[in-house]
Short mmCIF file of C-alpha atoms and ligand atoms in Angstrom, two decimals:
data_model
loop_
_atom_site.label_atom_id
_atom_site.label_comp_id
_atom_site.label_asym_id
_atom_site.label_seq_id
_atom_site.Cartn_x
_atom_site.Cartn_y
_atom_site.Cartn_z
CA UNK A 1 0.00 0.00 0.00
CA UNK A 2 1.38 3.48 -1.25
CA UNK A 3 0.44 6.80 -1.87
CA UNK A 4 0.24 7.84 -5.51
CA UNK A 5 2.09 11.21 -4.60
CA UNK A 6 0.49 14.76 -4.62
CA UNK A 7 -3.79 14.53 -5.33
CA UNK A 8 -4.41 18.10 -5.29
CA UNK A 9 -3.56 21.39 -3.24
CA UNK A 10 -5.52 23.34 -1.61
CA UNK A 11 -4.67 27.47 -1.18
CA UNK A 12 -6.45 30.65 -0.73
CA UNK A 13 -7.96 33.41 -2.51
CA UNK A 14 -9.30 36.91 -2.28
CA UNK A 15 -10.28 37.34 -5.55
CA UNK A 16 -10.89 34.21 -7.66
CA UNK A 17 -10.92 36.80 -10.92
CA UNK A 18 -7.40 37.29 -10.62
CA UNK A 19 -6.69 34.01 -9.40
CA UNK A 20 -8.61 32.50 -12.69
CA UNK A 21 -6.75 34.56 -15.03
CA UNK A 22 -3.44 33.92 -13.23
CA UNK A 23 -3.48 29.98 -13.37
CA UNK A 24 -5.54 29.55 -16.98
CA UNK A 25 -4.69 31.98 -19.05
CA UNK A 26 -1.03 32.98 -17.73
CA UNK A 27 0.53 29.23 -16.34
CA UNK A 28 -2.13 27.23 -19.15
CA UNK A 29 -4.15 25.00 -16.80
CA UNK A 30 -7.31 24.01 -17.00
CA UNK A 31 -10.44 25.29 -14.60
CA UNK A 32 -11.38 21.60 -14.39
CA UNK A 33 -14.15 22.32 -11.37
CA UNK A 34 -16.02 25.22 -10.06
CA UNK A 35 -17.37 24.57 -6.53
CA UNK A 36 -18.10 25.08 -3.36
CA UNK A 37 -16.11 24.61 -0.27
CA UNK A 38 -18.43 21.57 1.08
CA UNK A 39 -18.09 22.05 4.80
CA UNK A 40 -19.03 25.43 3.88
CA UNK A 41 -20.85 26.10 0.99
CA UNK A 42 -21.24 29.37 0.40
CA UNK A 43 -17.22 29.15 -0.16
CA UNK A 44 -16.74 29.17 -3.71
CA UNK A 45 -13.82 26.77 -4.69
CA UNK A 46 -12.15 26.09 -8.22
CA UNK A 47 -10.06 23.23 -8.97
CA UNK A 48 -7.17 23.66 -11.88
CA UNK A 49 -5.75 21.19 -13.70
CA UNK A 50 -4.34 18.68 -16.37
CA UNK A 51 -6.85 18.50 -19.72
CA UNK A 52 -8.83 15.23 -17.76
CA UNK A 53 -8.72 16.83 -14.40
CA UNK A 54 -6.41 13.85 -13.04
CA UNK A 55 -5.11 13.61 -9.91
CA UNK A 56 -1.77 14.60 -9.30
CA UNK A 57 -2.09 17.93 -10.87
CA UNK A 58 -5.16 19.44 -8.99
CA UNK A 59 -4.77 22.85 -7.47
CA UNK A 60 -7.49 23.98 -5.52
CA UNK A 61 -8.40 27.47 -3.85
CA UNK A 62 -10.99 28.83 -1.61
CA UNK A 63 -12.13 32.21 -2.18
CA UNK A 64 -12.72 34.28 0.70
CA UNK A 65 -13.50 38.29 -0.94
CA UNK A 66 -11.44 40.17 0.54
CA UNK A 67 -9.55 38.08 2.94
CA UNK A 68 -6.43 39.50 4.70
CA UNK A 69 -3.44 38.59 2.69
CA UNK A 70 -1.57 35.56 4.63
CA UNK A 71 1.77 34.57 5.42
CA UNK A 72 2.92 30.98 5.14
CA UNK A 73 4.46 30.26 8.90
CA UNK A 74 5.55 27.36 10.95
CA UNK A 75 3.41 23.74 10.14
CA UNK A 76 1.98 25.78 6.38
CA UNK A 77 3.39 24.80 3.17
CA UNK A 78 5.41 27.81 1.72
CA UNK A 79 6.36 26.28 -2.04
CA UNK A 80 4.14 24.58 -4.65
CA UNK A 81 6.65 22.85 -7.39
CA UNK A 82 5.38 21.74 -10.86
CA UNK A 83 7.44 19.61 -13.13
CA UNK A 84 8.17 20.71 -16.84
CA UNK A 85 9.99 18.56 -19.24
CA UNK A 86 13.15 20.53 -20.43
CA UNK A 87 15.46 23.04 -20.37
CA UNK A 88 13.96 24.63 -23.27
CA UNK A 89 10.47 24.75 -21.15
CA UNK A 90 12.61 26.37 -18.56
CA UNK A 91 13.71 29.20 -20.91
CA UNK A 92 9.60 29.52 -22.21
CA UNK A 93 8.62 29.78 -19.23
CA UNK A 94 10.90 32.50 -17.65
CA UNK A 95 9.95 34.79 -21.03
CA UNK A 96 6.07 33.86 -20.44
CA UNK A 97 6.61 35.48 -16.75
CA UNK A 98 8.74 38.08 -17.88
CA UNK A 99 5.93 38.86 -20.60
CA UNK A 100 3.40 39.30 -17.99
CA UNK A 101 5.33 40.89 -15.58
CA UNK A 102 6.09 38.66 -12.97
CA UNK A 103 9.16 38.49 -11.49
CA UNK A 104 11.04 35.46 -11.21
CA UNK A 105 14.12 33.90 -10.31
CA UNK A 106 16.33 30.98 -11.59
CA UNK A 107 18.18 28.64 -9.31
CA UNK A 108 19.56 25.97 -11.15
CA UNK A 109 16.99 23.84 -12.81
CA UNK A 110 14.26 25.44 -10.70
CA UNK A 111 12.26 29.02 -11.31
CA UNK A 112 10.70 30.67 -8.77
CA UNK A 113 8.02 33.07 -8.72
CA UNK A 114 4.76 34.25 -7.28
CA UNK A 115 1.04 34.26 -7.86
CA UNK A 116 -0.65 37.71 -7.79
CA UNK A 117 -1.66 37.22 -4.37
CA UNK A 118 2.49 35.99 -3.07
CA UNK A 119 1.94 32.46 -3.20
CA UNK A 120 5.04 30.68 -3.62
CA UNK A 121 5.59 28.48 -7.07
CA UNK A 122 8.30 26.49 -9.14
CA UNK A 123 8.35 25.01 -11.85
CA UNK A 124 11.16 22.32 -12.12
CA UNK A 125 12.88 19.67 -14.88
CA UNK A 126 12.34 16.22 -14.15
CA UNK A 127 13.34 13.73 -15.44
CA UNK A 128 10.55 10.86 -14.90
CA UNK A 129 8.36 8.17 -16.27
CA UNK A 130 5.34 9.91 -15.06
CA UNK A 131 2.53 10.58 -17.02
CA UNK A 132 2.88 14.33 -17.95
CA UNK A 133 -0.50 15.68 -16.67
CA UNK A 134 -0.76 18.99 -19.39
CA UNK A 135 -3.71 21.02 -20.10
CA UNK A 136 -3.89 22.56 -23.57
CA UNK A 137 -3.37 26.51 -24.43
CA UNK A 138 -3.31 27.95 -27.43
CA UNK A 139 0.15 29.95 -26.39
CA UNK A 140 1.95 27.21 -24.65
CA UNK A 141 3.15 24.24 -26.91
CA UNK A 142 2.50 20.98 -25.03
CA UNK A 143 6.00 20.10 -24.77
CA UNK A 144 6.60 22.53 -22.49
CA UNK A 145 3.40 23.25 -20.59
CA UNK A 146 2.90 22.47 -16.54
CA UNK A 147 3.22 18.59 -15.86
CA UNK A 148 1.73 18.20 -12.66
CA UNK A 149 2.86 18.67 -9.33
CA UNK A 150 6.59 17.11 -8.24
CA UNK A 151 6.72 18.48 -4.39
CA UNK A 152 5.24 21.06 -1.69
CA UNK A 153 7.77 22.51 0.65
CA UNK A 154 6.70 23.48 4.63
CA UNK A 155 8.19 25.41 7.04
CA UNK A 156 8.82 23.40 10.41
CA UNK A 157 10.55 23.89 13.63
CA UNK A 158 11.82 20.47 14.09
CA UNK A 159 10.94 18.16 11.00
CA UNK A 160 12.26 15.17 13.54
CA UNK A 161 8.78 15.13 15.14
CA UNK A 162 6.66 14.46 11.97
CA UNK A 163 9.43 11.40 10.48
CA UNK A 164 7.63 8.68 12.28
CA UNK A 165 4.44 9.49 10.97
CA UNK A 166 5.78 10.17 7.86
CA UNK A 167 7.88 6.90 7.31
CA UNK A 168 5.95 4.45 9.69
CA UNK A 169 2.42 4.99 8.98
CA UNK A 170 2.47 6.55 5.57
CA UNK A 171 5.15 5.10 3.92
CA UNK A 172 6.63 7.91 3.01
CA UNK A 173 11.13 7.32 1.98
CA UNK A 174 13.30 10.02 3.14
CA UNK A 175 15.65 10.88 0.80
CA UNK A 176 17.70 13.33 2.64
CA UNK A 177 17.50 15.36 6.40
CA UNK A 178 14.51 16.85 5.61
CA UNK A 179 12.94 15.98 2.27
CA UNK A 180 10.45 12.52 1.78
CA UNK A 181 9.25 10.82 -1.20
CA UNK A 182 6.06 9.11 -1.56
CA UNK A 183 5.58 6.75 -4.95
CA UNK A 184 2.64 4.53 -5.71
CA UNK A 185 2.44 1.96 -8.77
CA UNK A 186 1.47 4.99 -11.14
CA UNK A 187 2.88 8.43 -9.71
CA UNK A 188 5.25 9.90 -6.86
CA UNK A 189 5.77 12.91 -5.57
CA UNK A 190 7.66 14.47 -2.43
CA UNK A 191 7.18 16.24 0.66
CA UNK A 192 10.00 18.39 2.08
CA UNK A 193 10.43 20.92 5.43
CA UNK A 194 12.42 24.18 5.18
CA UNK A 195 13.41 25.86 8.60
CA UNK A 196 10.76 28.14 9.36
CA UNK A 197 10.64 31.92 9.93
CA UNK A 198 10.36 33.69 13.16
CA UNK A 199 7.44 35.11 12.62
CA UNK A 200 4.56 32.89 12.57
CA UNK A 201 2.36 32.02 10.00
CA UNK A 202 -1.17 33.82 8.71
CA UNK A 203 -3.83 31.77 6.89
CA UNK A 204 -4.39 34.55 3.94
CA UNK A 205 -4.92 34.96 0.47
CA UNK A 206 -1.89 33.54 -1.25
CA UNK A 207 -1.38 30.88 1.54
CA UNK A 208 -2.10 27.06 1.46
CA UNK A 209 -4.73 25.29 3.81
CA UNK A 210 -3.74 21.65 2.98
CA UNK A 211 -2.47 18.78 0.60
CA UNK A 212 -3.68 15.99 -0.20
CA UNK A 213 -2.27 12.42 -1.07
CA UNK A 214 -3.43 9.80 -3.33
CA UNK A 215 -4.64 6.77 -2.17
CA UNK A 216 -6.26 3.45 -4.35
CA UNK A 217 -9.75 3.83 -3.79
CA UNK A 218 -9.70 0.11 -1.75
CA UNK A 219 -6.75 1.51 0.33
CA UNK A 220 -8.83 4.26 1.83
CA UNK A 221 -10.23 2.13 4.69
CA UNK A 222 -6.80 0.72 5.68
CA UNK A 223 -4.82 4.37 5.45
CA UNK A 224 -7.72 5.28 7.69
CA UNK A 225 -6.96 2.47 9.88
CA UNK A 226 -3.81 3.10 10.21
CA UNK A 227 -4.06 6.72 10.80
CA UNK A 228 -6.69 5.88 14.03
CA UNK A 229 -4.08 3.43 14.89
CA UNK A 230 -1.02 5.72 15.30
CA UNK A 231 -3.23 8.70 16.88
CA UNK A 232 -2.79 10.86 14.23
CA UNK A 233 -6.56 12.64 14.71
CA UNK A 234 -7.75 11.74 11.06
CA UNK A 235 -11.34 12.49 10.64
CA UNK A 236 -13.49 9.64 9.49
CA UNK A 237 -13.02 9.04 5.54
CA UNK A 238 -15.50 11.61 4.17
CA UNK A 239 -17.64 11.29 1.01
CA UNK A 240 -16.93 14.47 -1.18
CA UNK A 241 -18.58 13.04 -4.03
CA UNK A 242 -15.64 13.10 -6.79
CA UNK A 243 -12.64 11.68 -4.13
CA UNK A 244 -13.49 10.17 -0.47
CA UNK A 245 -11.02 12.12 1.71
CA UNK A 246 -9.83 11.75 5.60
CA UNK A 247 -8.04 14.71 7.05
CA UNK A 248 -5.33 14.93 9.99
CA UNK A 249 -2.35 17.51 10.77
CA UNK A 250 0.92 15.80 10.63
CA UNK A 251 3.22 16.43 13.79
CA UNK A 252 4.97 19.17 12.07
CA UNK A 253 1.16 20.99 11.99
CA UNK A 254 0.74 20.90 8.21
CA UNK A 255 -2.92 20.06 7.37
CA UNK A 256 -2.76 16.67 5.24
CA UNK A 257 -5.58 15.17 3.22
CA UNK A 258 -5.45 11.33 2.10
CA UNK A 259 -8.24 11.23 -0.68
CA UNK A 260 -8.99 8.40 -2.97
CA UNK A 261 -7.83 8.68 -6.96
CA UNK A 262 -10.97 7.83 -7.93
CA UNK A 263 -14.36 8.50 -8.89
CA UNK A 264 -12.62 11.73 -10.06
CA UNK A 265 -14.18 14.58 -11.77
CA UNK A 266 -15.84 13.30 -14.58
CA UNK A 267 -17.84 11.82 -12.18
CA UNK A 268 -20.96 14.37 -13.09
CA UNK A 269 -19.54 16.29 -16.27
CA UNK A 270 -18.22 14.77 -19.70
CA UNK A 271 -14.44 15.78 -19.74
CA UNK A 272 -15.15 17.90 -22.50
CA UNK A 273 -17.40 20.39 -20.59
CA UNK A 274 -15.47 20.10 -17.05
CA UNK A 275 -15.48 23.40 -15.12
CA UNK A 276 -17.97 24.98 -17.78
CA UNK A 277 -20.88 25.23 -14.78
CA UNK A 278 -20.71 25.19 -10.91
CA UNK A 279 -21.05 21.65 -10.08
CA UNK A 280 -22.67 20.62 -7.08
CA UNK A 281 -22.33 17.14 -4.98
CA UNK A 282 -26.16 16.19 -5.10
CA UNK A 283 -26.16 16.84 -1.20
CA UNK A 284 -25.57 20.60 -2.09
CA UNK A 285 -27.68 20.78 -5.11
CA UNK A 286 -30.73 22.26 -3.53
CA UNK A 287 -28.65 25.06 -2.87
CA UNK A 288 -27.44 25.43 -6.86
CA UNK A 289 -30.11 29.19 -6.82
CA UNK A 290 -29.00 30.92 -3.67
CA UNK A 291 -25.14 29.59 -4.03
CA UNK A 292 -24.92 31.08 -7.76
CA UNK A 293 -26.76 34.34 -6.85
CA UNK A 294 -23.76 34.60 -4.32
CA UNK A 295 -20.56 34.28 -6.29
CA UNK A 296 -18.55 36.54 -7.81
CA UNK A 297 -19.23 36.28 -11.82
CA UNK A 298 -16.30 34.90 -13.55
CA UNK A 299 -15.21 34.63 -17.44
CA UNK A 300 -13.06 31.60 -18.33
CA UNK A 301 -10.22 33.00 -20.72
CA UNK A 302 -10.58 29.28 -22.37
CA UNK A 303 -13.68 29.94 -23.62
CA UNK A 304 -12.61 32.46 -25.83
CA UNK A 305 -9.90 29.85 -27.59
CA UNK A 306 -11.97 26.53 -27.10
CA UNK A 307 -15.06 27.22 -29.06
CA UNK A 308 -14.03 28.12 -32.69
ZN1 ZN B 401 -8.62 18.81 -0.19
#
């Protein structure tokens, strides 16, 4: 039993306009859900993504209008990483930002910028066997597009505390001091703690409330039992309609998700049409009039390129 790496992320937004034009029409992925937050539904919540909407490239984000703008702290992720496939998809991609403004920075094989609201990205080559999980643009060849997630970075005070969790109950293999990787029979991804700041964290706009792993949809009752077992605090395994999910805070205080790979989010829309309409779990739908009245109207940029 292992996890299939990263499922999705979760963040924050003030102002999913910005965030929607940030993430589709600047980075190229695809709105592949509009939601709600389901413990609190009159959250709005958009899920990005590969062309299918698979797992392993799902980034999530509440909005909150007008939320204070965050911080990313001790026990919070501070670093989303994507994989892209070259060099040359390296040098696209730091002309793409530079295009559009956004400043960015190259270490090595890794650049680093920020989302309009400060929240920490990468974009890194890779060399793996793992299904490159693109969404199509018009303006970004798919060569070089987004391939899905490779790693979130946290900031912890003593990553120590969290290894036995980490390597006894989840399976997770360190790979060096402070870094873990996590690979199932079809994907892998990593988990790795930087020392964190003084000041402590604020969950804000451009801040991230939680990750999620994969799990086989029969594993989910065993990671559950496991998770009981070493007194980790999971939540019982919750139905959430596309992905059955448990929820727990590792010792280090980052909020982890285990969620199954499957029904997915086809589940209730043909792949074709994903993230066209707000989709509701049917528990919800009896909301659909009051919930729509409520959100903030938003334009997909791909509509303008996908209908021609
Ligand atoms: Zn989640």
């Amino acid at each position: 039993m292992r996890l299939e790496g990263i499922h999705h992320v979760t963040a924050i937004t003030g102002d999913a306009r910005r965030n929607l034009d940030f993430y589709v029409r600047v980075l190229g992925l695809r709105l592949v859900k509009r939601s709600v937050n389901q413990d609190v539904p009159s959250i709005l919540q958009l899920y990005y993504g590969s062309e299918n909407g698979a797992p392993g490239a799902i980034l999530a984000f509440y909005e909150y209008p007008g939320i204070q703008v965050g911080r990313a702290g001790a026990g919070m992720i501070h670093r989303l990483s994507w994989r892209i496939g070259s060099e040359r998809a390296l040098a696209f991609w730091a002309r793409r930002l530079s295009g559009e403004g956004v400043e960015h920075e190259r270490h090595g094989a890794h650049l680093r910028f920020r989302d309009p609201e400060g929240l920490e990205l990468e974009l890194v080559v890779v060399e793996t066997d793992d299904e490159p999980l693109t969404a199509s643009h018009p303006d970004i060849p798919d060569g070089l597009a987004l391939q899905g997630f490779d790693s979130v970075r946290a900031f912890a005070r003593d990553p120590e505390r969290s290894r036995a969790l980490l390597e006894g109950t989840l399976g997770f293999e360190r790979r060096s001091d402070a870094v873990w990787d996590t690979r199932g029979s079809g994907r892998g991804g990593r988990y790795a703690y930087d020392s964190a700041p003084v000041k402590p964290g604020i969950q804000g706009s451009g801040t991230v409330h939680h990750v999620a792993w994969a799990a086989a949809e029969d594993d989910q009752e065993h990671w559950h039992a496991a998770l009981v077992e070493a007194g980790s605090g999971a939540t019982p395994v919750i139905d959430r309609y596309w992905f059955r999910s448990t929820y727990f805070r590792e010792p280090s205080g980052v909020l982890f998700e285990i969620t199954t790979t499957g029904p997915g989010f086809a589940l209730d829309e043909p792949v074709e049409r994903l993230g066209e309409r707000l989709a509701l779990p049917p528990a919800l739908e009896h909301l659909r009039g009051e919930l729509e009245a409520g959100f903030t109207p938003l334009s997909n940029p791909r509509t303008s390129w996908a209908r021609h």
